[in-house]
Coordinates of C-alpha atoms and ligand atoms in Angstrom, one line a residue:
X270 CA 9.1 -6.1 26.3
X271 CA 8.8 -3.7 23.4
X272 CA 8.6 -5.1 19.9
X273 CA 9.2 -3.1 16.7
X274 CA 6.9 -4.3 13.9
X275 CA 7.8 -3.2 10.4
X276 CA 6.4 -4.4 7.1
X277 CA 6.6 -3.8 3.4
X278 CA 9.9 -2.0 3.4
X279 CA 10.3 -2.4 -0.4
X280 CA 14.0 -1.5 -0.2
X281 CA 15.3 -0.7 -3.6
X282 CA 12.0 0.8 -4.9
X283 CA 12.6 4.1 -6.7
X284 CA 9.4 6.0 -7.5
X285 CA 9.5 7.6 -11.0
X286 CA 12.9 5.9 -11.3
X287 CA 14.4 8.8 -9.3
X288 CA 17.5 8.2 -7.2
X289 CA 16.2 10.6 -4.6
X290 CA 13.1 8.5 -4.1
X291 CA 15.2 5.4 -3.7
X292 CA 17.3 7.2 -1.0
X293 CA 14.1 8.3 0.7
X294 CA 13.0 4.8 1.3
X295 CA 16.4 4.0 2.9
X296 CA 16.3 7.1 5.1
X297 CA 12.8 6.2 6.3
X298 CA 13.9 2.6 7.0
X299 CA 16.9 3.9 9.0
X300 CA 14.8 6.3 10.9
X301 CA 12.5 3.4 12.0
X302 CA 15.5 1.3 13.1
X303 CA 17.0 4.2 15.0
X304 CA 13.7 4.9 16.8
X305 CA 13.4 1.2 17.6
X306 CA 16.9 1.2 19.2
X307 CA 16.2 4.5 21.0
X308 CA 12.9 3.3 22.5
X309 CA 14.6 0.2 23.7
X310 CA 12.9 -2.5 21.5
X311 CA 13.9 -6.0 22.5
X312 CA 12.9 -7.5 19.1
X313 CA 12.5 -6.3 15.5
X314 CA 9.9 -8.0 13.2
X315 CA 10.1 -7.5 9.5
X316 CA 6.8 -8.8 8.2
X317 CA 7.6 -9.5 4.5
X318 CA 8.4 -7.6 1.3
X319 CA 11.9 -6.6 2.7
X320 CA 13.1 -5.9 -0.8
X321 CA 11.1 -4.5 -3.8
X322 CA 12.4 -7.2 -6.1
X323 CA 13.6 -10.8 -5.6
X324 CA 17.0 -9.7 -6.9
X325 CA 17.6 -6.5 -5.1
X326 CA 20.2 -3.9 -6.1
X327 CA 23.4 -3.4 -4.1
X328 CA 22.3 -0.3 -2.3
X329 CA 19.2 -2.0 -1.0
X330 CA 21.2 -5.0 0.2
X331 CA 23.8 -2.8 1.9
X332 CA 21.1 -0.7 3.6
X333 CA 19.5 -3.8 5.2
X334 CA 23.0 -5.2 6.0
X335 CA 24.0 -2.0 7.9
X336 CA 20.7 -1.9 9.8
X337 CA 21.1 -5.6 10.8
X338 CA 24.7 -5.0 11.9
X339 CA 23.7 -2.0 14.0
X340 CA 20.9 -4.1 15.7
X341 CA 23.3 -7.0 16.3
X342 CA 25.7 -4.6 18.0
X343 CA 22.9 -3.6 20.3
X344 CA 21.9 -7.3 20.8
X345 CA 18.5 -6.7 19.4
X346 CA 17.3 -9.8 17.5
X347 CA 15.6 -9.5 14.1
X348 CA 13.1 -11.9 12.7
X349 CA 11.3 -12.0 9.3
X350 CA 9.0 -13.8 7.0
X351 CA 9.0 -13.5 3.2
X352 CA 6.5 -11.5 1.2
X353 CA 5.6 -12.1 -2.5
X354 CA 8.2 -9.4 -3.5
X355 CA 10.9 -11.5 -1.8
X356 CA 10.0 -14.7 -3.6
X357 CA 11.2 -15.2 -7.2
X358 CA 8.9 -16.8 -9.7
X359 CA 11.9 -18.6 -11.0
X360 CA 13.2 -21.2 -8.7
X361 CA 15.8 -19.5 -6.7
X362 CA 16.8 -19.1 -3.1
X363 CA 15.3 -15.9 -1.6
X364 CA 17.9 -13.2 -1.2
X365 CA 16.9 -12.5 2.4
X366 CA 18.4 -16.0 3.3
X367 CA 21.9 -14.5 2.9
X368 CA 21.2 -12.6 6.1
X369 CA 19.6 -15.5 8.0
X370 CA 22.5 -17.8 7.0
X371 CA 25.0 -15.3 8.3
X372 CA 23.1 -15.1 11.6
X373 CA 22.1 -11.5 11.2
X374 CA 18.4 -12.2 11.3
X375 CA 16.2 -15.2 11.9
X376 CA 13.6 -16.7 9.5
X377 CA 10.4 -17.4 11.4
X378 CA 8.8 -20.8 11.3
X379 CA 5.3 -22.0 12.1
X380 CA 6.3 -25.2 13.8
X381 CA 9.1 -23.9 16.0
X382 CA 9.1 -20.7 18.1
X383 CA 11.7 -18.0 18.2
X384 CA 12.0 -17.2 21.9
X385 CA 13.2 -13.8 23.2
X386 CA 12.5 -13.0 26.9
X387 CA 9.0 -14.3 27.7
X388 CA 7.8 -13.8 24.1
X389 CA 7.5 -16.7 21.6
X390 CA 7.3 -15.7 17.9
X391 CA 5.9 -17.8 15.1
X392 CA 5.6 -17.0 11.5
X393 CA 4.8 -18.1 8.0
X394 CA 5.9 -16.9 4.6
X395 CA 3.5 -15.5 2.0
X396 CA 1.2 -18.2 0.5
X397 CA -0.8 -17.8 -2.6
X398 CA -4.6 -18.2 -2.7
X399 CA -4.4 -21.8 -3.9
X400 CA -2.3 -22.8 -0.9
X401 CA -4.3 -21.1 1.9
X402 CA -5.7 -24.3 3.4
X403 CA -2.2 -25.6 3.9
X404 CA -1.2 -22.3 5.5
X405 CA -4.2 -22.4 7.9
X406 CA -3.3 -25.9 9.0
X407 CA 0.3 -24.7 9.6
X408 CA -1.0 -21.7 11.7
X409 CA -3.1 -24.0 13.8
X410 CA 0.0 -26.2 14.4
X411 CA 1.8 -23.0 15.5
X412 CA -1.0 -22.3 18.0
X413 CA -0.4 -25.8 19.5
X414 CA 3.3 -25.2 19.7
X415 CA 2.7 -21.8 21.3
X416 CA 0.9 -23.2 24.3
X417 CA 2.9 -22.9 27.4
X418 CA 4.5 -19.6 26.4
X419 CA 3.2 -16.6 28.2
X420 CA 3.3 -14.1 25.3
X421 CA 2.8 -15.3 21.8
X422 CA 3.2 -13.4 18.5
X423 CA 2.1 -14.6 15.0
X424 CA 3.8 -13.0 11.9
X425 CA 2.3 -13.3 8.4
X426 CA 2.4 -11.6 5.0
X427 CA -1.2 -12.1 3.8
X428 CA -4.2 -10.0 2.9
X429 CA -7.2 -10.3 5.1
X430 CA -10.5 -10.6 3.3
X431 CA -12.2 -8.9 6.3
X432 CA -10.4 -5.7 5.4
X433 CA -10.4 -6.0 1.6
X434 CA -12.7 -8.6 0.0
X435 CA -11.0 -8.5 -3.3
X436 CA -7.3 -8.2 -2.3
X437 CA -7.4 -10.7 0.6
X438 CA -6.9 -14.4 0.6
X439 CA -7.5 -15.4 4.2
X440 CA -10.3 -14.7 6.7
X441 CA -9.8 -13.6 10.3
X442 CA -12.1 -16.5 11.2
X443 CA -9.6 -18.9 9.9
X444 CA -6.7 -17.6 12.1
X445 CA -5.8 -19.4 15.3
X446 CA -7.0 -17.5 18.4
X447 CA -4.2 -18.3 20.8
X448 CA -1.9 -15.3 20.1
X449 CA -1.5 -12.0 21.8
X450 CA -0.4 -10.0 18.8
X451 CA -0.8 -10.6 15.0
X452 CA 2.0 -8.9 13.1
X453 CA 0.9 -8.7 9.5
X454 CA 2.4 -7.4 6.3
X455 CA 1.0 -7.0 2.8
X456 CA -1.6 -4.2 2.9
X457 CA 0.3 -0.9 2.4
X458 CA -2.0 1.3 4.4
X459 CA -1.9 1.3 8.2
X460 CA -4.7 -0.7 9.7
X461 CA -5.3 -2.0 13.2
X462 CA -8.2 -4.2 14.2
X463 CA -9.5 -6.3 17.1
X464 CA -11.4 -9.4 16.0
X465 CA -13.6 -11.2 18.6
X466 CA -12.1 -14.6 17.8
X467 CA -8.5 -13.5 18.1
X468 CA -6.5 -13.2 21.3
X469 CA -5.0 -9.8 20.5
X470 CA -4.8 -6.9 18.1
X471 CA -4.1 -7.5 14.4
X472 CA -1.9 -4.9 12.9
X473 CA -0.7 -3.9 9.4
X474 CA 1.8 -1.1 10.0
X475 CA 1.7 -0.2 6.3
X476 CA 4.5 0.3 3.9
X477 CA 7.4 2.6 4.8
X478 CA 6.8 4.9 1.9
X479 CA 4.3 5.3 -1.0
X480 CA 4.5 2.3 -3.4
X481 CA 3.4 1.9 -7.0
X482 CA -0.2 0.9 -6.3
X483 CA -0.9 4.0 -4.1
X484 CA -0.5 6.9 -6.4
X485 CA 0.4 10.4 -5.0
X486 CA -1.4 11.3 -1.9
X487 CA -1.1 12.9 1.5
X488 CA -0.8 10.0 3.9
X489 CA 1.3 9.2 6.9
X490 CA 3.6 6.1 6.9
X491 CA 5.1 4.4 9.9
X492 CA 5.7 1.3 11.9
X493 CA 4.3 -0.2 15.1
X494 CA 6.0 -0.3 18.5
X495 CA 4.2 -3.0 20.6
X496 CA 4.3 -3.2 24.3
X497 CA 4.0 -6.8 25.3
X498 CA 4.6 -6.4 29.0
X499 CA 0.9 -6.0 30.1
X500 CA -2.1 -8.4 29.9
X501 CA -3.0 -7.0 26.5
X502 CA -0.5 -6.1 23.7
X503 CA -0.5 -2.4 23.4
X504 CA 0.3 -0.8 20.0
X505 CA 1.9 2.5 19.4
X506 CA 2.0 3.4 15.7
X507 CA 5.0 5.7 15.0
X508 CA 4.8 8.0 12.0
X509 CA 8.0 8.5 10.1
X510 CA 9.4 11.6 8.4
X511 CA 9.0 11.2 4.7
X512 CA 9.1 13.4 1.7
X513 CA 5.7 15.1 1.3
X514 CA 3.4 14.1 -1.6
X515 CA 0.2 15.9 -2.4
X516 CA -2.4 16.4 -5.1
X517 CA -4.0 19.7 -6.1
X518 CA -6.7 20.7 -8.6
X519 CA -6.1 23.9 -10.4
X520 CA -8.4 26.0 -12.5
X521 CA -7.3 26.3 -16.1
X522 CA -8.5 30.0 -16.2
X523 CA -6.3 31.0 -13.3
X524 CA -3.4 28.6 -13.8
X525 CA -0.5 31.0 -13.1
X526 CA -2.0 31.9 -9.7
X527 CA -2.6 28.3 -8.9
X528 CA 1.0 27.4 -9.8
X529 CA 2.2 30.2 -7.5
X530 CA 0.2 28.7 -4.6
X531 CA 1.5 25.2 -5.2
X532 CA 5.1 26.6 -5.1
X533 CA 4.4 28.4 -1.8
X534 CA 3.1 25.2 -0.3
X535 CA 6.0 23.2 -1.7
X536 CA 8.5 25.6 -0.2
X537 CA 7.2 24.8 3.3
X538 CA 8.7 21.2 3.3
X539 CA 12.2 20.2 4.3
X540 CA 12.5 18.0 1.2
X541 CA 11.1 19.1 -2.1
X542 CA 7.7 17.4 -2.5
X543 CA 6.2 15.2 -5.2
X544 CA 3.1 16.8 -6.6
X545 CA 0.2 15.7 -8.7
X546 CA -1.7 18.5 -10.5
X547 CA -5.1 18.2 -12.1
X548 CA -6.1 21.1 -14.3
X549 CA -9.8 21.6 -14.8
X550 CA -11.5 23.7 -17.4
X551 CA -13.0 23.9 -20.8
X552 CA -11.1 23.8 -24.1
X553 CA -7.8 23.0 -22.5
X554 CA -4.6 23.5 -24.4
X555 CA -2.1 21.1 -23.0
X556 CA 0.9 23.2 -24.3
X557 CA -0.3 26.2 -22.2
X558 CA -0.5 24.0 -19.2
X559 CA 2.9 22.5 -19.7
X560 CA 4.4 26.0 -20.1
X561 CA 2.9 27.1 -16.8
X562 CA 3.7 24.0 -14.8
X563 CA 7.4 23.9 -15.8
X564 CA 8.0 26.5 -13.0
X565 CA 7.2 23.8 -10.5
X566 CA 10.6 22.2 -11.2
X567 CA 12.1 24.8 -8.9
X568 CA 10.0 23.9 -5.9
X569 CA 9.2 20.2 -6.5
X570 CA 11.3 17.1 -6.8
X571 CA 8.9 15.8 -9.4
X572 CA 5.4 16.5 -10.6
X573 CA 2.8 14.8 -12.8
X574 CA -0.2 16.4 -14.3
X575 CA -3.5 15.6 -15.9
X576 CA -6.0 17.7 -17.7
X577 CA -9.6 17.4 -16.7
X578 CA -11.7 18.7 -19.5
X579 CA -15.2 19.6 -18.2
X580 CA -16.6 19.0 -21.7
X581 CA -15.9 15.3 -21.5
X582 CA -16.9 13.1 -18.6
X583 CA -14.5 10.3 -19.2
X584 CA -12.7 9.4 -16.0
X585 CA -9.1 8.3 -16.0
X586 CA -7.6 6.6 -13.0
X587 CA -4.0 7.2 -12.4
X588 CA -4.2 6.4 -8.7
X589 CA -6.1 3.8 -6.8
X590 CA -9.6 5.0 -5.6
X591 CA -9.8 5.6 -1.9
X592 CA -12.3 2.8 -1.4
X593 CA -12.0 0.2 -4.1
X594 CA -15.2 -1.7 -3.0
X595 CA -17.3 1.5 -3.2
X596 CA -15.8 2.4 -6.6
X597 CA -16.6 -1.0 -7.9
X598 CA -20.2 -0.6 -6.8
X599 CA -20.5 2.9 -8.2
X600 CA -19.2 1.8 -11.6
X601 CA -21.4 -1.3 -11.7
X602 CA -24.5 0.8 -10.7
X603 CA -23.6 3.2 -13.6
X604 CA -23.3 0.4 -16.1
X605 CA -26.3 -1.6 -14.9
X606 CA -28.5 1.5 -14.1
X607 CA -29.5 -0.2 -10.9
X608 CA -28.0 -0.1 -7.4
X609 CA -29.7 -3.4 -6.5
X610 CA -28.3 -5.2 -9.5
X611 CA -24.9 -3.7 -8.9
X612 CA -25.0 -4.9 -5.2
X613 CA -26.0 -8.4 -6.5
X614 CA -23.2 -8.5 -9.1
X615 CA -20.4 -7.3 -6.8
X616 CA -21.4 -8.8 -3.5
X617 CA -22.9 -12.1 -4.5
X618 CA -21.8 -13.0 -8.0
X619 CA -18.3 -11.7 -8.2
X620 CA -16.8 -13.6 -5.3
X621 CA -17.8 -16.9 -6.8
X622 CA -16.8 -15.8 -10.3
X623 CA -13.4 -14.4 -9.3
X624 CA -12.6 -17.8 -7.7
X625 CA -13.3 -19.3 -11.1
X626 CA -16.2 -21.3 -9.6
X627 CA -18.5 -21.2 -12.6
X628 CA -21.0 -23.7 -11.3
X629 CA -21.4 -21.8 -8.0
X630 CA -21.7 -18.5 -9.8
X631 CA -24.4 -20.0 -12.1
X632 CA -26.2 -21.4 -9.1
X633 CA -26.3 -18.0 -7.5
X634 CA -27.6 -16.4 -10.7
X635 CA -30.2 -19.1 -11.1
X636 CA -31.4 -18.8 -7.5
X637 CA -31.7 -15.0 -7.9
X638 CA -33.6 -15.4 -11.1
X639 CA -36.0 -18.0 -9.5
X640 CA -36.7 -15.6 -6.6
X641 CA -36.9 -12.7 -9.0
X642 CA -35.4 -10.7 -6.3
X643 CA -33.2 -9.0 -8.8
X644 CA -34.6 -7.9 -12.2
X645 CA -33.2 -5.5 -14.7
Ligands
MN865 MN1 4.3 -5.1 -0.1

């Protein structure tokens, strides 16, 4: 059986508050559903963050409703778990339950399988860091309940610390081993991994489109089509057609030429792209830049720009660094003037400190001091 695994749809999100960008997300989602139907998927998994906000707007709701209706007509079941974006901080019933109550999709449980063909699917909603022990226990109960089924899938919306030490809240070591496929949501970049202790691949298909934390970059987005028919679950990641987004760095001295080149590149896309422009040079006059860049309005849906004055070395982030861990180490090394100290601070001290465990952090610092293995 073929299983479509989507995550982090964020229906309703409108980048830069643009209606076009809201529509883009719906189009990409519809494309994923249409491909799933065309390829003959026997099940669709939505691994959390269905909506961008706990109280989604009408268009987001209708878009999901239409997709679910289409899938129901094709007799393709849909299952889901909740992500943090689906859960209100106020006490409220998650909006997604409207659809499960109407029988258009099924909310997954850890203690009871959803069975389709020879595949049993278990799942758990997003849990916060403080509740992870309870979640782990639930997942191991799911593993018990899964015994006896030939093919087993586990669905979660959690960050794995193995893939990102700072954003994660659960370790691969803590996951039960008895599943053939681990369908994850939460990290917005596409990641696939085999862990020695797990019975099958663990996959984050990534978000359907760029989301607020990602900035403007050239990256493919998509979803996973998983073939469960063989011994081993086989993943095919399907890229989707999205509006292009890219960054360029232009030279202040030759700005008009640079703008011309960006416009030529922009004209090559089916949809007008979103562009981020950095202008580098000395003695930059922002008004001159703005006057040049305004021409981009013809070729781009939207652009943002930032001057990079070579006379100052202040660095401003307006997008997430590619590798957050490396960036943290780099900044710490700059500040501490020592790579060794930086590694100690980030790798040893920070994990304990960020958990709020002051006595553990103090112990680590004291041990390091006694050994004198780190010194300023
Ligand atoms: Mn998300």
